[in-house]
Amino acid sequence: MSEVNINEDLVKERKKCTFDVEELIHLVDGGKHNTLERKKVEQYVLSIKELKDDVPEEYLSHKERYENSVRKGSILFMVLMKGILERKRNKDEGISYNYKIINGVVKDVTPFMLHFGMFLPTLASQASPEQQREWLKKGSQMIGTYAQTELGHGTFLRGLETTATYDADTEEFIIHSPNLTSYKWWPGGLAQTVNHCIVMAQLYIKGKNHGIHPFLVQIRDIETHMPLPGIKVGDIGPKLGFQTANNGFLGFDNYRIPRMNMLMKNSQVLKDGTYVKAKNDKLTYGTMVFVRVTIVADVAYELARAATIAVRYAAVRHQSKPKPNEPEPQILDYLTQQHKLFIAVSTSHAFRIVGRWLWSTYTKPEPQILDYVTQQHKLFIAVSTSHAFRIVGRWLWSTYTKVVADIRHGNMDHLPELHALACCLKAVCSKDASVCVEQCRFACGGHGYMQSSNLPIIYGIVTATVTYEGEHTVMLLQTARYLVKAYKQASEGKSLTPTVAYMAKYLKNGSHCWQNTPEGIIGGFQAVAAGKTKEACESLFRHAHARAVLCEMFWKEIQRISSTVSPSLAIVLEQLAELYLKYWALEKRGDMLMYSNITKEDISSLQRRYVELLALIRPNAVGIVDAFDIRDEILCSTLGAYDGRVYERLMEEAMKSPLNKEPVNQSFHKYIKPLLIQAKL
Amino acid sequence: MSEVNINEDLVKERKKCTFDVEELIHLVDGGKHNTLERKKVEQYVLSIKELKDDVPEEYLSHKERYENSVRKGSILFMVLMKGILERKRNKDEGISYNYKIINGVVKDVTPFMLHFGMFLPTLASQASPEQQREWLKKGSQMIGTYAQTELGHGTFLRGLETTATYDADTEEFIIHSPNLTSYKWWPGGLAQTVNHCIVMAQLYIKGKNHGIHPFLVQIRDIETHMPLPGIKVGDIGPKLGFQTANNGFLGFDNYRIPRMNMLMKNSQVLKDGTYVKAKNDKLTYGTMVFVRVTIVADVAYELARAATIAVRYAAVRHQSKPKPNEPEPQILDYLTQQHKLFIAVSTSHAFRIVGRWLWSTYTKPEPQILDYVTQQHKLFIAVSTSHAFRIVGRWLWSTYTKVVADIRHGNMDHLPELHALACCLKAVCSKDASVCVEQCRFACGGHGYMQSSNLPIIYGIVTATVTYEGEHTVMLLQTARYLVKAYKQASEGKSLTPTVAYMAKYLKNGSHCWQNTPEGIIGGFQAVAAGKTKEACESLFRHAHARAVLCEMFWKEIQRISSTVSPSLAIVLEQLAELYLKYWALEKRGDMLMYSNITKEDISSLQRRYVELLALIRPNAVGIVDAFDIRDEILCSTLGAYDGRVYERLMEEAMKSPLNKEPVNQSFHKYIKPLLIQAKL
């Protein structure tokens, strides 16, 4: 991009970088080849003229937004059918980054998201080979979604009330919604868009309940799109986010489908009604585990979007200088920190870099808000967390593919561990990302509240992940159950699976010998997790196991990666990982004080090092978010564009408001004028 | 209300209450008389047929929403002009609860909010008596707003760039926007609604800058509503919330106003250009202090709305029962807690109540989600916080009115303390409320994400308070400055103002002798605040002073109130206050371990008591939120209505979607059908 129209602060920031941004871009993409391919795909999709909106979606009515998202979604659907965007699925990241392009293009999600994200994957994993041949063939007229959650029950699947009763006489299942609370509620695309869906229902054969099973159900006529008799389907209305997802409800009135429409890869129902049970009933929920695994990397990406916006804005935004003769707290912040920093770093490698930056900052008239330690505290953890989740997400994905391959060979040994890992990482990563995105939004002050900053929309997407595919608290309770089992096994001297192996150590040693090192912090979180499990009172203040896994895997992977990249990039990566560990050790210092032998002096030293890390990362901050390499069209933000023309973009976007197309709105004559006349009387 | 159509769980919950709900309603309102009057006003306003919408606002386009909100806002404006809603201003609560009715009626805010909330109050406090006679007279044709924040600068007022240059020849001020960043940005109603505004601008006389001053500026023609020459005004576009506030931008091109349009109560500019300085330049920002003070009680009210919704929903929602033969974590939670509880309370007054409730819960087939300790942990702190903020907000209001009265008599001694108090309480209360509302939303699972739950809209209103009228972090930095000064005074042996008097104690004693009592916890927070101030490194992890004030005032006031109410209500109030203190002591146990001599055993004991309090509050939970006495029309929630008909209401609201008015949307024919044809080929 030409630097002609780039905000001068950003130009300076980019010159200051101590590492090669291109190198980090390739690392984030998983290799230079991937970067080139991604850019090609982006270029192709983003140059489709029909995907551009005249009026931003936020100005449209609910109905208009739907219609516009189907319009744009159909174009993307066609692109997807051509296979252009499908390349990376099931390779190193699980969910293709290409969906991210889609999110960018439509700002939110398309009504077809679940067709590609859950409907097709469920057919691929739960349908028998013959069924797959039948249903996934070329020319399929199915557009589908995945219908599990009901009005009355979500995460607790056993509570679902929709029934599928086998009628051996006609060799059919009767799908039925016995009451209002059994109506399906939430599936994306269900309302007006899809003609098929996977329905999760309680299977009944001869009066006996066999639990939840998946069924392929046609709900609308292929030709006319009319709902079929016995089907009640519609829109559930506006939500906090996902405005264009077309989430729907669905009820059945004794609706009949052929026997072979039950997905029969795992369990089967034979013609005569004989039930053949799956080897492991967890397999039925395979799609959910798959989606939970992908959420970790997905939120990492959304967080990268939010952090890019907030860091660039913080580099462009200036705060007025404190009055010269007044001891303003900013100066206080500043000098105290500087004092500490100069002492702390004077003997270290970092002195040169930090000193130069601090001096330039100190002599500058109006500081950029990114120079405030409080701002760095809010933003750098978001940047670091995005890297942590991407890296741990990749590790989780490779674990997932291994376990799935094992299952294919009949080995289910690692399924419980995968299930527990997916539960707790999904829970903690979705919540952390949600908090970090809001923190990025708050860090942008009032302008972060503008839809045109895109931060409210990103929050809408991310905060939904806290609840969907397994409610946060329930996920943590399920993890707790696994941990209690592991603890029991450890106390009986049995061997433990790798991610909980630390339990045995703390059972033996009793306490953790604190060290202010990454390994010491990881050990600290393991001690906290083991200690809380022992007390079995972790229900209210739990997170420690997931935090131990995140810290350990992030740190290990960064150590491994660092040896493969240039020294200047390795330093940056290690700073980010160390920041992540120090941040959480400080956030959870109460737990550390309770469950390890950390001292108050250790904590003070952690704090000093943490502030030092903020200063070390500061000069590279813009470069680091540039390396997320998210195009402006995908960032969709007035505050975060590459060129930093924040105020011009805010005004340009505002001018698109239909209210600004006329000097006086009709409501003046209809309502305000009569008011003024009344006032006169 | 008839109990005929009430959800049976709620009927049972209400029967269980151990206190008189009416009595608490009167307490919340500040007396029975107030309750009766409030109900009368509500009845009057809510029976105006024209205020009811056919189609919920969320389905409309941005422009339609504006027009609808002017329509409804005008009706309310008329009601306000008749004085029906104005009664309580400046009495015991500051901001009239009547605005809350307005929020209820329009769901969000009206474009006239700042006319009543800031424009008129600023004229009343900043205009000279002669100006007030002129501008506030009957028949005024002014509809106004308050324009301070600019595109480039918000909270740091000295950075504002709009200029008001005095021209002694014509006795006029020239209001000018020197560049894009100086455009006013954000004022509610500014875009299309108001014809006047208070403009905060840098005053220049003969080349000398005298700082920020307020000016009354007409921006639109009274008769035609056309923007006047030299004025650029318009809509800033959609935001996270405040969708109907009609926030606007405003630029001036050397726009002239008469000298007497400067608000001259504090500073004056004489005809010849002589500048007469105000006694205290903080007086210019009086409106901001006023609004900050009112925010504490405002967010208490919004939190009451959120808590009412979430607690009632939690009583209605059922979670499926764990499988009988499996050690589900819910059972773990449950039995561990029960075990603890029975031991803990066996000797206490509470045994009877808790035991009865636990037993009834234990023998019930499908627990209500309100029976889960994790759910209680999320919700009861929200309830308790609403009470804390309302009570502390009233105390803050009475402090404010005293200081304002002092100022009127020329005594400014208490202004710095008021300013610091307003800063830190505004910062902490807005952020806590924002977190609690989101927690209430998360506690409602997926349905909390529906707009029809009203929780996303309440969050939009509350989260804005974190930023507006003084950005969160900047407010805390200003408090820190005050605390550092106080600490210095204390170390010099000078006397301190009441809210920081504890500094002297900890300066002398060095540490805090921990006790697991309310006083011990309050002392703990004071020790943390003093300790952090001493270290002057509190910039990243500060809140302790505000928390000490909140805990102390809430506890003291509850002690005082308890002696005036019936014993059964006093128990409930003290439980809520104790919960608040214990919750925060546990949340901040890391700080307590650092700055007081609390032990691990103290913390365990706090935890036990905290869980005990959850169980003690549980049977009264619905009654307590009923006592917020918020009418369904003001709650605007499918999940929180008095009757608990959650699922029916969700479906009824969904059916209002324009997308559900036709079986097939036109986009099928336009976009989806061509897709299917393409797939066939």
CSV table of C-alpha atoms in Angstrom, one decimal, chain B residues 110-274:
chain,number,residue,atom,x,y,z
B,110,THR,CA,-35.8,9.8,23.4
B,111,PRO,CA,-34.0,12.4,21.2
B,112,PHE,CA,-35.3,14.9,23.9
B,113,MET,CA,-33.3,13.3,26.7
B,114,LEU,CA,-30.6,15.9,26.9
B,115,HIS,CA,-33.0,18.7,26.7
B,116,PHE,CA,-34.3,17.8,30.1
B,117,GLY,CA,-31.2,16.0,31.3
B,118,MET,CA,-28.4,18.5,30.5
B,119,PHE,CA,-29.6,21.6,28.5
B,120,LEU,CA,-32.1,22.9,31.0
B,121,PRO,CA,-30.0,22.0,34.1
B,122,THR,CA,-27.0,23.8,32.5
B,123,LEU,CA,-29.1,26.9,31.9
B,124,ALA,CA,-30.3,26.7,35.5
B,125,SER,CA,-26.8,26.4,36.9
B,126,GLN,CA,-24.6,28.3,34.6
B,127,ALA,CA,-26.7,31.2,33.2
B,128,SER,CA,-26.9,34.4,35.2
B,129,PRO,CA,-30.3,35.2,36.9
B,130,GLU,CA,-31.2,37.7,34.1
B,131,GLN,CA,-30.3,35.1,31.4
B,132,GLN,CA,-32.4,32.5,33.2
B,133,ARG,CA,-35.4,34.9,33.3
B,134,GLU,CA,-34.9,35.4,29.6
B,135,TRP,CA,-34.3,31.8,28.5
B,136,LEU,CA,-36.4,29.7,30.9
B,137,LYS,CA,-39.6,31.8,30.5
B,138,LYS,CA,-42.9,30.2,29.5
B,139,GLY,CA,-43.4,29.8,25.8
B,140,SER,CA,-39.8,29.2,25.1
B,141,GLN,CA,-39.2,27.9,21.6
B,142,MET,CA,-35.9,26.3,22.5
B,143,ILE,CA,-35.3,22.6,22.3
B,144,GLY,CA,-31.7,22.0,23.2
B,145,THR,CA,-28.8,19.8,23.9
B,146,TYR,CA,-25.3,20.0,25.4
B,147,ALA,CA,-22.4,20.0,23.0
B,148,GLN,CA,-19.0,19.4,24.6
B,149,THR,CA,-17.2,16.3,23.2
B,150,GLU,CA,-15.5,16.7,19.8
B,151,LEU,CA,-14.3,14.1,17.2
B,152,GLY,CA,-10.7,14.6,18.4
B,153,HIS,CA,-11.1,15.0,22.2
B,154,GLY,CA,-13.5,13.8,24.8
B,155,THR,CA,-12.7,13.6,28.5
B,156,PHE,CA,-9.7,15.8,28.4
B,157,LEU,CA,-11.5,19.1,28.1
B,158,ARG,CA,-8.4,21.2,27.6
B,159,GLY,CA,-7.9,19.5,24.3
B,160,LEU,CA,-11.2,20.8,22.9
B,161,GLU,CA,-10.6,22.9,19.7
B,162,THR,CA,-13.9,24.8,19.0
B,163,THR,CA,-13.2,28.5,19.5
B,164,ALA,CA,-15.3,31.4,20.7
B,165,THR,CA,-13.5,34.6,19.8
B,166,TYR,CA,-14.8,37.9,21.2
B,167,ASP,CA,-15.3,40.7,18.7
B,168,ALA,CA,-15.7,43.9,20.8
B,169,ASP,CA,-16.7,45.9,17.8
B,170,THR,CA,-19.9,44.1,17.2
B,171,GLU,CA,-20.2,42.7,20.7
B,172,GLU,CA,-20.4,39.2,19.4
B,173,PHE,CA,-18.6,35.9,19.8
B,174,ILE,CA,-17.4,34.1,16.7
B,175,ILE,CA,-17.9,30.4,17.1
B,176,HIS,CA,-15.6,28.4,14.8
B,177,SER,CA,-14.5,24.8,14.1
B,178,PRO,CA,-10.9,25.2,12.9
B,179,ASN,CA,-10.7,21.6,11.6
B,180,LEU,CA,-12.4,18.3,11.3
B,181,THR,CA,-11.3,17.0,14.7
B,182,SER,CA,-13.0,20.1,16.3
B,183,TYR,CA,-16.5,19.0,15.1
B,184,LYS,CA,-18.8,18.4,18.0
B,185,TRP,CA,-19.7,14.7,18.0
B,186,TRP,CA,-22.1,12.7,20.2
B,187,PRO,CA,-24.7,15.1,21.7
B,188,GLY,CA,-28.1,13.4,21.9
B,189,GLY,CA,-30.8,15.0,19.9
B,190,LEU,CA,-28.3,17.2,18.0
B,191,ALA,CA,-28.6,15.5,14.7
B,192,GLN,CA,-32.2,16.3,13.5
B,193,THR,CA,-34.1,17.3,16.6
B,194,VAL,CA,-32.9,20.3,18.5
B,195,ASN,CA,-32.8,24.0,17.5
B,196,HIS,CA,-30.4,25.2,20.2
B,197,CYS,CA,-27.5,23.9,22.1
B,198,ILE,CA,-25.0,24.8,24.8
B,199,VAL,CA,-21.6,24.8,23.1
B,200,MET,CA,-18.5,24.4,25.2
B,201,ALA,CA,-15.7,26.3,23.4
B,202,GLN,CA,-12.3,27.8,24.1
B,203,LEU,CA,-12.8,31.5,24.8
B,204,TYR,CA,-10.4,33.9,23.1
B,205,ILE,CA,-10.3,37.6,23.8
B,206,LYS,CA,-7.7,39.8,22.1
B,207,GLY,CA,-5.7,36.7,21.2
B,208,LYS,CA,-5.6,35.4,24.8
B,209,ASN,CA,-7.1,32.0,25.6
B,210,HIS,CA,-9.3,31.9,28.8
B,211,GLY,CA,-10.2,28.2,28.6
B,212,ILE,CA,-13.5,26.4,28.1
B,213,HIS,CA,-16.8,28.3,28.5
B,214,PRO,CA,-20.4,27.6,27.8
B,215,PHE,CA,-22.4,29.4,25.0
B,216,LEU,CA,-26.0,29.2,24.0
B,217,VAL,CA,-26.2,28.8,20.3
B,218,GLN,CA,-29.2,28.6,18.0
B,219,ILE,CA,-28.5,26.1,15.2
B,220,ARG,CA,-31.8,25.7,13.3
B,221,ASP,CA,-34.5,28.1,12.3
B,222,ILE,CA,-37.5,28.0,14.7
B,223,GLU,CA,-40.1,28.1,11.9
B,224,THR,CA,-38.5,25.9,9.2
B,225,HIS,CA,-36.1,23.9,11.3
B,226,MET,CA,-33.5,24.4,8.5
B,227,PRO,CA,-29.9,24.5,9.7
B,228,LEU,CA,-28.8,28.2,9.9
B,229,PRO,CA,-26.1,29.5,7.6
B,230,GLY,CA,-22.6,28.7,9.0
B,231,ILE,CA,-23.9,25.5,10.7
B,232,LYS,CA,-23.1,22.0,9.6
B,233,VAL,CA,-25.2,19.5,11.5
B,234,GLY,CA,-26.2,15.8,11.1
B,235,ASP,CA,-26.5,12.3,12.3
B,236,ILE,CA,-23.4,10.3,13.4
B,237,GLY,CA,-24.9,6.9,12.5
B,238,PRO,CA,-25.8,3.8,14.4
B,239,LYS,CA,-24.1,2.8,17.7
B,240,LEU,CA,-24.0,-0.2,20.1
B,241,GLY,CA,-27.0,1.2,21.9
B,242,PHE,CA,-28.8,4.6,22.3
B,243,GLN,CA,-30.3,3.8,18.8
B,244,THR,CA,-33.0,6.4,19.2
B,245,ALA,CA,-30.9,9.1,20.9
B,246,ASN,CA,-30.3,10.9,17.6
B,247,ASN,CA,-26.7,11.7,18.4
B,248,GLY,CA,-25.3,14.3,16.1
B,249,PHE,CA,-22.2,16.2,14.8
B,250,LEU,CA,-21.9,19.9,14.6
B,251,GLY,CA,-19.4,22.2,12.9
B,252,PHE,CA,-19.3,26.1,12.8
B,253,ASP,CA,-18.0,28.3,10.0
B,254,ASN,CA,-17.3,31.6,11.8
B,255,TYR,CA,-20.7,31.7,13.3
B,256,ARG,CA,-21.7,34.8,15.2
B,257,ILE,CA,-23.7,35.0,18.4
B,258,PRO,CA,-24.5,38.0,20.7
B,259,ARG,CA,-22.2,38.6,23.7
B,260,MET,CA,-25.0,37.8,26.1
B,261,ASN,CA,-25.2,34.2,24.7
B,262,MET,CA,-22.2,33.3,26.8
B,263,LEU,CA,-23.6,31.7,30.1
B,264,MET,CA,-22.4,34.3,32.6
B,265,LYS,CA,-23.2,33.1,36.1
B,266,ASN,CA,-19.6,32.2,36.8
B,267,SER,CA,-17.2,34.0,34.4
B,268,GLN,CA,-18.2,37.0,32.4
B,269,VAL,CA,-17.1,38.9,29.4
B,270,LEU,CA,-17.9,42.6,29.6
B,271,LYS,CA,-18.8,44.8,26.5
B,272,ASP,CA,-15.3,46.0,26.1
B,273,GLY,CA,-13.8,42.6,26.3
B,274,THR,CA,-12.8,42.6,29.9
